[in-house]
Coordinates of C-alpha atoms in Angstrom, one line a residue:
M1 CA 0.0 0.0 0.1
T2 CA 1.3 3.5 -1.1
F3 CA 0.4 6.8 0.8
F4 CA 2.2 9.6 2.4
R5 CA 4.0 9.0 5.6
G6 CA 4.9 12.2 6.6
R7 CA 6.0 10.2 10.0
R8 CA 9.0 9.3 8.3
L9 CA 10.6 12.7 8.9
R10 CA 9.6 12.7 12.4
K11 CA 11.2 9.7 14.1
T12 CA 14.1 11.5 15.6
Q13 CA 14.9 14.9 16.9
S14 CA 17.5 15.0 14.1
L15 CA 15.3 14.4 11.6
R16 CA 12.7 17.0 12.7
D17 CA 15.5 19.7 13.0
I18 CA 16.6 19.2 9.3
V19 CA 13.5 19.7 7.7
Q20 CA 12.0 22.4 10.1
E21 CA 10.7 25.6 8.2
T22 CA 10.7 27.9 10.5
W23 CA 13.6 28.7 13.2
L24 CA 13.5 31.5 16.1
R25 CA 16.9 33.5 16.4
P26 CA 17.7 35.9 19.0
E27 CA 18.0 38.7 16.2
D28 CA 14.3 37.8 15.6
L29 CA 13.5 39.2 19.2
V30 CA 13.2 42.5 20.8
Q31 CA 12.9 43.0 24.5
P32 CA 10.7 46.0 25.7
Y33 CA 11.9 48.0 28.8
F34 CA 10.3 50.5 30.9
V35 CA 12.5 53.4 32.1
V36 CA 11.3 55.9 34.9
E37 CA 12.5 59.2 35.6
T38 CA 13.5 59.2 39.3
N39 CA 16.4 60.3 41.8
D40 CA 16.5 56.9 43.4
K41 CA 19.2 55.3 41.4
N42 CA 18.3 51.8 42.2
F43 CA 14.6 52.1 41.6
S44 CA 13.2 48.7 40.4
K45 CA 9.3 47.9 40.8
E46 CA 8.1 44.9 39.4
I47 CA 4.6 45.5 37.4
T48 CA 2.0 43.4 39.3
S49 CA 0.3 42.4 36.3
M50 CA 3.2 41.3 34.5
P51 CA 5.5 39.2 37.0
G52 CA 9.3 39.3 36.0
Q53 CA 8.8 42.8 34.2
F54 CA 10.1 46.1 35.7
Q55 CA 10.2 49.5 35.7
L56 CA 13.6 50.7 35.7
S57 CA 15.8 53.8 36.9
L58 CA 18.9 54.8 34.2
F59 CA 21.1 52.6 36.4
K60 CA 19.2 49.7 36.9
L61 CA 18.0 49.8 33.0
E62 CA 21.7 49.5 32.2
E63 CA 22.3 46.7 34.4
K64 CA 19.6 44.6 33.1
V65 CA 20.7 45.3 29.7
T66 CA 24.1 44.4 30.4
K67 CA 23.0 40.9 31.7
A68 CA 20.9 40.7 28.7
V69 CA 23.4 41.4 26.1
D70 CA 25.6 39.0 27.4
N71 CA 22.8 36.2 26.6
G72 CA 22.7 37.4 23.0
L73 CA 20.4 40.4 23.1
K74 CA 20.6 42.5 19.7
S75 CA 17.4 44.5 19.9
V76 CA 15.4 46.7 22.6
I77 CA 12.4 49.0 22.5
L78 CA 12.1 52.0 25.0
F79 CA 9.0 53.6 27.2
G80 CA 9.4 56.4 29.0
I81 CA 7.7 57.2 32.2
P82 CA 8.4 60.9 33.0
E83 CA 8.5 62.1 36.3
K84 CA 6.0 65.0 35.2
K85 CA 3.0 65.0 32.7
D86 CA 1.2 68.2 31.1
E87 CA -1.5 68.5 28.6
M88 CA 1.1 68.9 25.4
A89 CA 3.1 66.0 26.5
S90 CA 6.1 68.2 26.6
E91 CA 8.6 65.7 28.4
A92 CA 8.0 63.7 25.5
Y93 CA 10.5 66.0 23.1
N94 CA 12.6 67.3 26.0
P95 CA 16.0 66.7 24.6
K96 CA 17.0 65.6 28.1
G97 CA 13.9 63.5 28.7
I98 CA 14.0 60.0 30.5
V99 CA 13.7 58.4 26.8
Q100 CA 16.6 60.6 25.7
Q101 CA 18.7 60.1 28.8
A102 CA 18.2 56.2 28.3
V103 CA 19.2 56.0 24.6
H104 CA 22.4 57.9 25.2
T105 CA 23.1 55.7 28.2
L106 CA 22.9 52.5 26.0
K107 CA 24.2 53.3 22.7
R108 CA 27.2 54.7 24.6
K109 CA 28.0 51.6 26.3
F110 CA 26.4 49.0 23.6
P111 CA 27.1 50.7 20.4
D112 CA 26.0 47.5 18.2
L113 CA 22.7 47.1 20.4
V114 CA 19.8 48.2 18.1
V115 CA 17.8 50.5 20.0
I116 CA 14.2 51.4 19.0
T117 CA 12.0 54.1 20.6
D118 CA 8.4 54.0 20.8
V119 CA 7.2 57.5 19.5
C120 CA 3.6 58.6 21.3
L121 CA 2.5 60.7 23.9
C122 CA 0.2 59.0 26.1
E123 CA 2.9 58.5 28.9
Y124 CA 3.8 61.9 28.7
T125 CA 0.3 63.6 28.8
S126 CA -1.8 64.2 31.9
H127 CA -4.8 63.2 30.2
G128 CA -3.5 59.6 29.0
H129 CA -4.2 60.0 25.5
C130 CA -2.0 59.9 22.6
G131 CA -2.5 63.1 21.3
I132 CA -3.5 66.7 22.0
I133 CA -7.2 67.0 23.5
E134 CA -9.7 69.9 22.4
D135 CA -13.2 69.4 23.5
R136 CA -12.6 65.7 24.5
H137 CA -11.4 64.8 21.2
V138 CA -7.8 63.7 19.9
Q139 CA -6.9 66.0 17.6
N140 CA -5.2 64.6 14.8
D141 CA -3.0 67.2 12.7
P142 CA -1.9 69.5 15.4
T143 CA -0.3 66.1 17.3
L144 CA 1.7 65.3 14.2
K145 CA 4.1 68.2 14.8
L146 CA 4.6 67.1 18.5
L147 CA 5.2 63.4 17.4
A148 CA 7.8 64.7 14.7
K149 CA 9.2 66.6 17.4
T150 CA 9.5 63.8 19.8
A151 CA 11.1 61.3 16.9
L152 CA 13.5 63.9 16.0
S153 CA 14.7 63.8 19.7
H154 CA 15.2 60.3 19.9
V155 CA 17.2 60.2 17.1
K156 CA 19.5 63.1 18.1
A157 CA 19.9 61.2 21.1
G158 CA 21.2 58.0 19.1
A159 CA 18.2 55.9 18.4
D160 CA 18.6 53.4 15.6
I161 CA 15.0 53.1 15.0
V162 CA 12.0 55.3 15.6
A163 CA 8.5 53.5 16.2
P164 CA 5.2 56.0 16.3
S165 CA 2.6 54.0 18.0
D166 CA 0.1 56.5 18.4
M167 CA -2.2 55.8 15.1
M168 CA -2.4 59.6 13.9
D169 CA -3.1 59.7 10.4
G170 CA -0.4 60.7 8.4
R171 CA 2.3 60.6 11.2
V172 CA 5.0 58.3 9.4
K173 CA 5.0 61.3 6.3
A174 CA 5.5 63.9 9.1
I175 CA 8.4 62.0 10.9
R176 CA 10.0 61.0 7.6
E177 CA 10.1 64.8 6.5
I178 CA 11.5 66.2 9.9
L179 CA 14.3 63.3 10.0
D180 CA 15.2 64.1 6.6
K181 CA 15.1 67.6 6.7
H182 CA 17.7 67.6 9.7
G183 CA 19.9 64.9 7.9
F184 CA 18.6 61.4 9.2
I185 CA 17.7 60.2 5.8
E186 CA 18.9 56.9 6.7
T187 CA 17.0 56.3 9.8
P188 CA 14.7 53.6 9.7
I189 CA 10.8 54.0 10.6
M190 CA 9.1 51.1 12.2
S191 CA 5.5 51.9 12.1
Y192 CA 2.7 50.7 14.4
A193 CA 0.8 50.7 11.1
V194 CA -2.2 48.0 12.4
K195 CA -2.8 48.6 16.1
Y196 CA -6.1 47.5 17.0
A197 CA -8.2 49.1 20.0
S198 CA -7.6 45.6 21.5
S199 CA -8.4 44.7 25.2
F200 CA -5.0 43.1 25.7
Y201 CA -3.4 46.4 26.4
G202 CA -4.5 46.4 29.9
P203 CA -1.4 45.2 31.8
F204 CA 0.7 47.7 29.9
R205 CA -1.4 50.7 30.9
E206 CA -0.1 49.6 34.5
A207 CA 3.5 49.3 33.4
A208 CA 3.6 52.6 31.2
E209 CA 1.1 54.5 33.6
S210 CA -0.9 55.4 30.4
T211 CA -4.5 54.8 31.1
P212 CA -6.7 57.3 29.7
Q213 CA -8.4 59.5 32.2
F214 CA -11.5 59.6 30.2
G215 CA -12.9 57.7 27.2
D216 CA -11.1 55.2 25.2
R217 CA -8.6 54.8 22.1
K218 CA -11.4 53.3 19.7
S219 CA -11.6 56.6 17.6
Y220 CA -7.8 56.3 16.4
Q221 CA -7.2 52.7 17.1
M222 CA -8.4 49.9 14.7
N223 CA -11.4 47.9 14.9
P224 CA -10.6 44.4 15.9
A225 CA -13.3 43.3 13.5
N226 CA -11.8 44.5 10.3
S227 CA -9.0 43.3 7.7
N228 CA -9.4 45.2 4.8
E229 CA -8.7 48.2 6.8
A230 CA -5.4 46.9 8.0
I231 CA -4.1 46.4 4.5
L232 CA -4.8 50.0 3.7
E233 CA -3.4 51.5 6.9
A234 CA -0.2 49.4 6.2
K235 CA -0.1 50.6 2.7
A236 CA -0.5 54.1 3.5
D237 CA 2.2 54.0 6.1
F238 CA 4.7 52.2 3.6
T239 CA 4.0 55.0 1.3
E240 CA 4.5 57.7 3.3
G241 CA 8.0 56.3 4.5
A242 CA 7.8 53.5 6.9
D243 CA 10.6 50.7 6.8
I244 CA 8.7 48.4 8.7
I245 CA 5.2 47.7 9.4
M246 CA 3.9 46.5 12.8
V247 CA 1.0 44.7 13.8
K248 CA -0.1 44.7 17.4
P249 CA -1.3 42.7 19.1
A250 CA 0.2 39.4 17.9
L251 CA -1.4 36.2 18.5
P252 CA -4.9 37.2 17.8
Y253 CA -3.9 38.8 14.2
L254 CA -1.8 36.0 12.9
D255 CA -4.3 36.1 10.0
I256 CA -3.5 39.9 9.6
L257 CA 0.3 39.1 9.7
Q258 CA 0.0 36.6 7.2
R259 CA -2.1 38.9 4.6
L260 CA 0.6 41.6 5.1
K261 CA 3.1 39.0 4.3
D262 CA 1.5 38.2 1.0
S263 CA 0.7 41.7 -0.5
L264 CA 3.4 44.3 1.1
F265 CA 7.1 42.9 0.4
C266 CA 8.7 44.6 3.5
P267 CA 10.1 43.5 7.0
L268 CA 7.1 43.0 9.4
A269 CA 7.2 43.3 13.4
A270 CA 4.5 42.0 15.5
Y271 CA 4.2 42.8 18.8
Q272 CA 3.4 40.1 21.6
V273 CA 1.5 42.7 24.1
S274 CA 1.3 42.7 27.8
G275 CA -2.2 40.7 28.0
E276 CA -0.4 37.9 26.1
Y277 CA 2.3 37.6 28.3
A278 CA 0.2 38.2 31.6
Q279 CA -1.9 35.1 30.5
I280 CA 0.8 32.9 29.9
K281 CA 2.6 33.8 32.8
A282 CA -0.5 33.5 34.8
A283 CA -1.1 30.2 33.6
S284 CA 2.6 29.1 34.4
L285 CA 2.5 30.3 37.9
N286 CA -0.6 28.1 38.4
G287 CA 1.2 25.0 37.1
W288 CA -1.4 24.6 34.3
I289 CA 1.1 24.8 31.5
D290 CA 4.7 24.6 30.3
E291 CA 5.9 27.7 30.3
K292 CA 9.0 27.4 28.0
N293 CA 7.6 25.0 25.6
V294 CA 4.3 27.3 25.2
V295 CA 6.2 30.7 25.0
L296 CA 8.4 29.0 22.3
E297 CA 5.2 27.6 20.2
S298 CA 3.7 31.0 20.5
L299 CA 6.6 32.9 19.2
I300 CA 7.3 30.0 16.4
S301 CA 3.5 30.7 15.6
I302 CA 4.2 34.5 15.2
K303 CA 7.4 34.2 13.1
R304 CA 5.8 31.3 11.0
A305 CA 2.5 33.6 10.3
G306 CA 5.4 36.4 8.5
A307 CA 7.1 38.4 11.3
N308 CA 10.6 39.2 10.8
L309 CA 10.8 40.8 14.4
I310 CA 8.8 40.1 17.6
I311 CA 8.8 42.5 20.0
S312 CA 7.8 40.2 23.2
Y313 CA 8.3 40.5 27.1
F314 CA 9.7 37.3 27.1
T315 CA 12.8 37.9 25.4
E316 CA 15.3 37.8 28.4
Q317 CA 14.1 34.2 28.9
V318 CA 14.0 32.9 25.5
L319 CA 17.6 34.1 25.0
K320 CA 18.6 32.0 28.0
W321 CA 16.8 29.1 26.3
L322 CA 18.4 29.5 23.0

């Protein structure tokens, strides 16, 4: 009897390895860090809803990144928590702001480390929204100028890639124009082009202290029910000058990643967000799952769907396993 015997190539680990289609490498992973403006040099506060993740002072950030680099860390993305917030998010584009300081600190010590900065205003505004507010509504076009100023300040501090996450229309164009005008023509933009108004962001808002003081972000982040819109958003940002397109969250939107892989031939990133991390951690801490195997399976699925880069809070752990 002749029929397909797929098991022939699954008999041993060595056979499985030589025909494996998708691999996870240190170069594929980006570790997020939350850096806090504080006078306490040794400040390190674990995030309650994200066990194993911390708000860190500059000194503690450098200490933590040093250990991760020794384990093979290639890329980081930084989120800042300023001491003071206001309606205009002035600390976001302060040349001496906390993210700008963090970029300078890391690039000085680790020149080959790829330092990405999140470009948004929500961590810096007193109201917690991602743009300027007028009549309790986020104003798109006035916000673009502040986002562009923020991106420029990050690049001047030494950032390798800027990643706008605000979901204002036209922000990639505004950032590309200001970077080019100041001579940073070769600095890439990684756009959170496809960012859904997701319920998976809850723990992040504790970590970044960025919960909106009123309303929600559904008027500017995407409707989770839409997929064609994702293609339009991605193509628009690519046309405006984005070099890498991101999908956020990752696991609930693998279909979107796959569609973008098939339709837009540029590097793709995916963000395994705080809620995804928290669920796996909680199940693991309760002994319900094998954390290592579940984490690796989830990351492989994201890569298989089309992601070239994966932002994951598990990066430090995975580097040890790899």
